[in-house]
Short mmCIF file of N, CA and C in Angstrom, two decimals:
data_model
loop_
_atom_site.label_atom_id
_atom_site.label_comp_id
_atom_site.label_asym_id
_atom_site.label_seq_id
_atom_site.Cartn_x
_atom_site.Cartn_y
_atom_site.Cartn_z
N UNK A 1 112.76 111.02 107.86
CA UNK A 1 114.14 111.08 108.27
C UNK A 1 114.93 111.65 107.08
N UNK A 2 115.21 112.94 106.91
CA UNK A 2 115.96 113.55 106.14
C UNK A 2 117.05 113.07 105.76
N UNK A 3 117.54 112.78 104.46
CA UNK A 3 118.64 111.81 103.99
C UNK A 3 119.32 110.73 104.13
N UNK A 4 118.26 110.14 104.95
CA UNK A 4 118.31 108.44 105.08
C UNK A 4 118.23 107.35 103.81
N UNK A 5 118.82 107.05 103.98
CA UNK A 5 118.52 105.88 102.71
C UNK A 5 118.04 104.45 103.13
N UNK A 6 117.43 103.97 102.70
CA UNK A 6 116.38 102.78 103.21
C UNK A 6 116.76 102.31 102.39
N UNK A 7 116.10 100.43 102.64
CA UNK A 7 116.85 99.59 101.97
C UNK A 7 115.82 98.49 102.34
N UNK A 8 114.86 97.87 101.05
CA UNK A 8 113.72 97.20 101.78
C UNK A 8 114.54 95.96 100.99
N UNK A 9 114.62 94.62 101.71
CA UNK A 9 114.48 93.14 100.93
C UNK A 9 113.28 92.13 101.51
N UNK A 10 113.06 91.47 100.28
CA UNK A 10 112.07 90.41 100.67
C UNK A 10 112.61 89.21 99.40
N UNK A 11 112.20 87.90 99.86
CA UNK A 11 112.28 86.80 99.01
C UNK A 11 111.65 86.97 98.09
N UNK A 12 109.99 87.04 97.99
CA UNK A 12 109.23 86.71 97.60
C UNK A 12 109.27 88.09 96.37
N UNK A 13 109.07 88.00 95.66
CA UNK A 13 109.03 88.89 94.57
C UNK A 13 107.57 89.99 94.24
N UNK A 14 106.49 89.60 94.48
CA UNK A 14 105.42 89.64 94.96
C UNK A 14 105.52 91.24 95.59
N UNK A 15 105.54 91.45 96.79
CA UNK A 15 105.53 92.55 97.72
C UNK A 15 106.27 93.39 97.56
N UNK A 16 107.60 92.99 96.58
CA UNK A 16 108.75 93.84 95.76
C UNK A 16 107.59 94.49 94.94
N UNK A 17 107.18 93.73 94.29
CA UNK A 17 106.75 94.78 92.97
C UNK A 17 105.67 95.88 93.76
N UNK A 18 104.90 95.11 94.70
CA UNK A 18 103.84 95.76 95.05
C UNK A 18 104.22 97.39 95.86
N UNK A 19 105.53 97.16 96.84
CA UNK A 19 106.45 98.07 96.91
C UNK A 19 106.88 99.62 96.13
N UNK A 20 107.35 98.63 95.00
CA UNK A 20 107.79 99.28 93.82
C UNK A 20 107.03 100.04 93.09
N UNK A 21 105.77 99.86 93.24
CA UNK A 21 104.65 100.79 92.41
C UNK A 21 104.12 101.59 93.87
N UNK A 22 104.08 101.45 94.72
CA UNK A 22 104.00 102.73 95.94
C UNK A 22 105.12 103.62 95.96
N UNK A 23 106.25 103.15 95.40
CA UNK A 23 107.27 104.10 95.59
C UNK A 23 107.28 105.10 94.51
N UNK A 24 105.84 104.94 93.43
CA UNK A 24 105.75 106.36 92.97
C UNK A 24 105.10 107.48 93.13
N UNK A 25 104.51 107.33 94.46
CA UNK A 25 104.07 108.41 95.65
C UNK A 25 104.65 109.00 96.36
N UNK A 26 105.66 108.13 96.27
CA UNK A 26 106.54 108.68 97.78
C UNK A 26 107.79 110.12 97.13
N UNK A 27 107.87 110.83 97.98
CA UNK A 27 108.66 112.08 97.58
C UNK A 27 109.87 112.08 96.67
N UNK A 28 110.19 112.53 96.23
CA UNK A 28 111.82 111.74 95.02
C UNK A 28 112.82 112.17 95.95
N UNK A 29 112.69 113.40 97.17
CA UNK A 29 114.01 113.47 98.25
C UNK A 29 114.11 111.81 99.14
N UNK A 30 113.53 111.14 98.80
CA UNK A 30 113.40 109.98 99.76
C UNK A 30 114.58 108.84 99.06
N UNK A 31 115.54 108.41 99.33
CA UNK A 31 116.52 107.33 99.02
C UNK A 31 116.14 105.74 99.24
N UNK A 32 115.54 105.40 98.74
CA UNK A 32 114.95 103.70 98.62
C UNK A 32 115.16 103.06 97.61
N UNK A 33 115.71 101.78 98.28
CA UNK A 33 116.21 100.65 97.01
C UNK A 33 115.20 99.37 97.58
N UNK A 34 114.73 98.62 96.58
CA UNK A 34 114.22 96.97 97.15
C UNK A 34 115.00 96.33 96.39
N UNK A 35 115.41 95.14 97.03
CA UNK A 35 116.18 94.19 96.84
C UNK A 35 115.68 92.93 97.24
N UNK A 36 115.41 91.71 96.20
CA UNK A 36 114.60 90.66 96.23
C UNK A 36 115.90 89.69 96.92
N UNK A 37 115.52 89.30 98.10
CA UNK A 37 117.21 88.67 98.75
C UNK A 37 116.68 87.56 99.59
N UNK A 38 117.15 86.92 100.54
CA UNK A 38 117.26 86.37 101.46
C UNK A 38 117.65 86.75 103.21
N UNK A 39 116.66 87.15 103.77
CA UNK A 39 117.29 88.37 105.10
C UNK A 39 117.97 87.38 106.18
N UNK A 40 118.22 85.72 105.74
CA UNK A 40 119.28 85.04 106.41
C UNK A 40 120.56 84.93 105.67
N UNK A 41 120.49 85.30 104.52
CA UNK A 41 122.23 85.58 104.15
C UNK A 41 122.23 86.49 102.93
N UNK A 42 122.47 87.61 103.48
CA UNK A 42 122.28 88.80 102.41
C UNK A 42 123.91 89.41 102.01
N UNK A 43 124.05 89.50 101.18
CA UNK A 43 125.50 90.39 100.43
C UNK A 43 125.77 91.75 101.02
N UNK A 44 124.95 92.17 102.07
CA UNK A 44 125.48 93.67 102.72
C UNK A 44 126.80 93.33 103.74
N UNK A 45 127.63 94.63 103.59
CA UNK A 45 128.61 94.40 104.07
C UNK A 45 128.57 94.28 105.39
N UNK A 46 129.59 94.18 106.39
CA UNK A 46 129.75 93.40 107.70
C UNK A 46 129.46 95.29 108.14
N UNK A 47 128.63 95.89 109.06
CA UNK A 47 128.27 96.78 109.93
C UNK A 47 127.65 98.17 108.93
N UNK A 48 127.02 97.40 107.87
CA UNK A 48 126.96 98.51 107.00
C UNK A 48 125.92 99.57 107.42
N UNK A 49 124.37 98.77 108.64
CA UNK A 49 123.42 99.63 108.38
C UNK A 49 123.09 99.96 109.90
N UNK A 50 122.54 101.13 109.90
CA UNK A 50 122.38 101.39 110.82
C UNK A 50 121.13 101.12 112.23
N UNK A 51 119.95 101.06 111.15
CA UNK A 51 118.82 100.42 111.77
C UNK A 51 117.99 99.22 111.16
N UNK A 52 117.57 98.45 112.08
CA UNK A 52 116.80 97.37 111.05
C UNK A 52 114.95 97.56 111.72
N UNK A 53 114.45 97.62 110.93
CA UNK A 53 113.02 97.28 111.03
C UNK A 53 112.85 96.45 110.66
N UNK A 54 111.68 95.23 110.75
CA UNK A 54 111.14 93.79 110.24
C UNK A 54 110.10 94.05 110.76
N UNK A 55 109.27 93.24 109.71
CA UNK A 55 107.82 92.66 109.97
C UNK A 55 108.20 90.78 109.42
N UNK A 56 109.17 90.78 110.09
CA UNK A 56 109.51 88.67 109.81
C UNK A 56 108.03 88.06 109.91
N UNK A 57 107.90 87.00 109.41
CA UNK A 57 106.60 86.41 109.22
C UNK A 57 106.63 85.79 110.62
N UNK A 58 105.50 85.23 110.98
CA UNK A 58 105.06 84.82 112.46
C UNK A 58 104.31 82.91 112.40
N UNK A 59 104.79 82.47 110.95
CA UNK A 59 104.09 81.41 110.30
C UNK A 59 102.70 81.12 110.27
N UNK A 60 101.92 82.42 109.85
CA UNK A 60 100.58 82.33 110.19
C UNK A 60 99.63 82.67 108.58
N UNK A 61 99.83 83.69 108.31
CA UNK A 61 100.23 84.44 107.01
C UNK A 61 101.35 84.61 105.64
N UNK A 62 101.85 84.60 106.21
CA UNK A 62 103.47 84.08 105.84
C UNK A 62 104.39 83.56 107.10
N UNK A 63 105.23 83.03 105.95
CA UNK A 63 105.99 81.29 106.90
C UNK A 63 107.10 81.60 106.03
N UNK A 64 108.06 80.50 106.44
CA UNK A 64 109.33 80.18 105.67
C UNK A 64 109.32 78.42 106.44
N UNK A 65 110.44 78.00 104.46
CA UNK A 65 110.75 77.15 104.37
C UNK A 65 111.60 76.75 105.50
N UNK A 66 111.01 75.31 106.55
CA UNK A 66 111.96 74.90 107.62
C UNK A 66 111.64 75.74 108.90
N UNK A 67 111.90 75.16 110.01
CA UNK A 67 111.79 75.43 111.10
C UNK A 67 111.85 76.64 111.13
N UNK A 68 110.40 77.58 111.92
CA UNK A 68 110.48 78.89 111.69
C UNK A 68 111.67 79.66 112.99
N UNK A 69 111.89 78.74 114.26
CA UNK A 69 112.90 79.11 115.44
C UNK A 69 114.15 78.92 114.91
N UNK A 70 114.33 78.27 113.71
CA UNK A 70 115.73 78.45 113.03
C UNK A 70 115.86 79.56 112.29
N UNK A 71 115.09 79.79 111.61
CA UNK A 71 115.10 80.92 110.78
C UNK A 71 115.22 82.03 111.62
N UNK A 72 114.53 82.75 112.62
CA UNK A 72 114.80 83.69 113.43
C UNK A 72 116.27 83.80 114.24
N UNK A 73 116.78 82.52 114.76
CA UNK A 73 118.25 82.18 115.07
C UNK A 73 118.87 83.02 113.87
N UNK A 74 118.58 82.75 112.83
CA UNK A 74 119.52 82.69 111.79
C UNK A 74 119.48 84.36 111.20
N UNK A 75 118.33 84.60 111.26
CA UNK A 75 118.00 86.28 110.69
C UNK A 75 118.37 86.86 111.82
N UNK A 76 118.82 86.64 113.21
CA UNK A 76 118.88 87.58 113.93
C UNK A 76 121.00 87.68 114.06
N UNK A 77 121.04 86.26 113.52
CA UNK A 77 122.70 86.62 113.10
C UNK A 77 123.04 87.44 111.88
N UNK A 78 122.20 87.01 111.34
CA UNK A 78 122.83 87.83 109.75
C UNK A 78 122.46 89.47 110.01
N UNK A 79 121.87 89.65 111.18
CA UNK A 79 121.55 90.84 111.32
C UNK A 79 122.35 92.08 112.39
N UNK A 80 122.85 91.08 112.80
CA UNK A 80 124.11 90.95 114.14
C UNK A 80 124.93 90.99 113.17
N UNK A 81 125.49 90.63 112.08
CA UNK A 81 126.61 90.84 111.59
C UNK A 81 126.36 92.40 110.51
N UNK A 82 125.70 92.50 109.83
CA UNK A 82 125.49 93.93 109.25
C UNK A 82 125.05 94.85 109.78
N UNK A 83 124.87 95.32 111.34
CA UNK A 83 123.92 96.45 112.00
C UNK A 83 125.42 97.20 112.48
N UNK A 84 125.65 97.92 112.29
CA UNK A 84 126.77 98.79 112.97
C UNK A 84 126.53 98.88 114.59
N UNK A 85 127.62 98.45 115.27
CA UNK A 85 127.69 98.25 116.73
C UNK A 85 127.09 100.11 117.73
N UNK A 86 127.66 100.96 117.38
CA UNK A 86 127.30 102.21 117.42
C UNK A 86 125.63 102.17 117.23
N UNK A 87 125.00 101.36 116.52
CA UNK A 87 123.74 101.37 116.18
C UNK A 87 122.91 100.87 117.86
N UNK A 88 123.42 100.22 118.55
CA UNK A 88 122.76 100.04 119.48
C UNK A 88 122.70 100.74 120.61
N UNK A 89 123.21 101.70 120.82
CA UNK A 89 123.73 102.90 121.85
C UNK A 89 122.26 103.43 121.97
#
């Protein structure tokens, strides 16, 4: 996608780095940031992005702390609040 800018977060620090050392393959026209965050309450602004991809854990492999049907409640608001409305057309 020609001049897209991507925007990967994960908690775990781990898959950041592992990330981070693939991203010196990848083309330098390519715009990518990782950001070690929380994808139930993240600092992006209110409709900032346009698409979301996830691979959310399925508590099998990876899990999260606390009820995993809360957590999806909860990532699918915080995701509802930063996805630009235009994004769903």
């Amino acid at each position: 996608i020609v001049g897209a800018y991507f925007l990967g977060i994960d908690i775990n620090p781990k898959p950041l780095y592992l990330a981070c050392e693939n991203l010196e393959f990848i083309d330098s026209a390519w715009h990518i940031d990782l950001l070690q965050g929380n994808v139930v309450s993240t600092s992006l602004p209110d409709h900032s992005i346009d698409r979301v991809i996830t691979d959310a854990p399925f508590g099998q492999n990876h899990t999260v702390e606390g009820d995993l049907k809360l957590f999806y409640a909860d990532m699918m608001q915080e995701m509802w609040r930063f996805v630009m409305f235009q994004a769903f057309a």
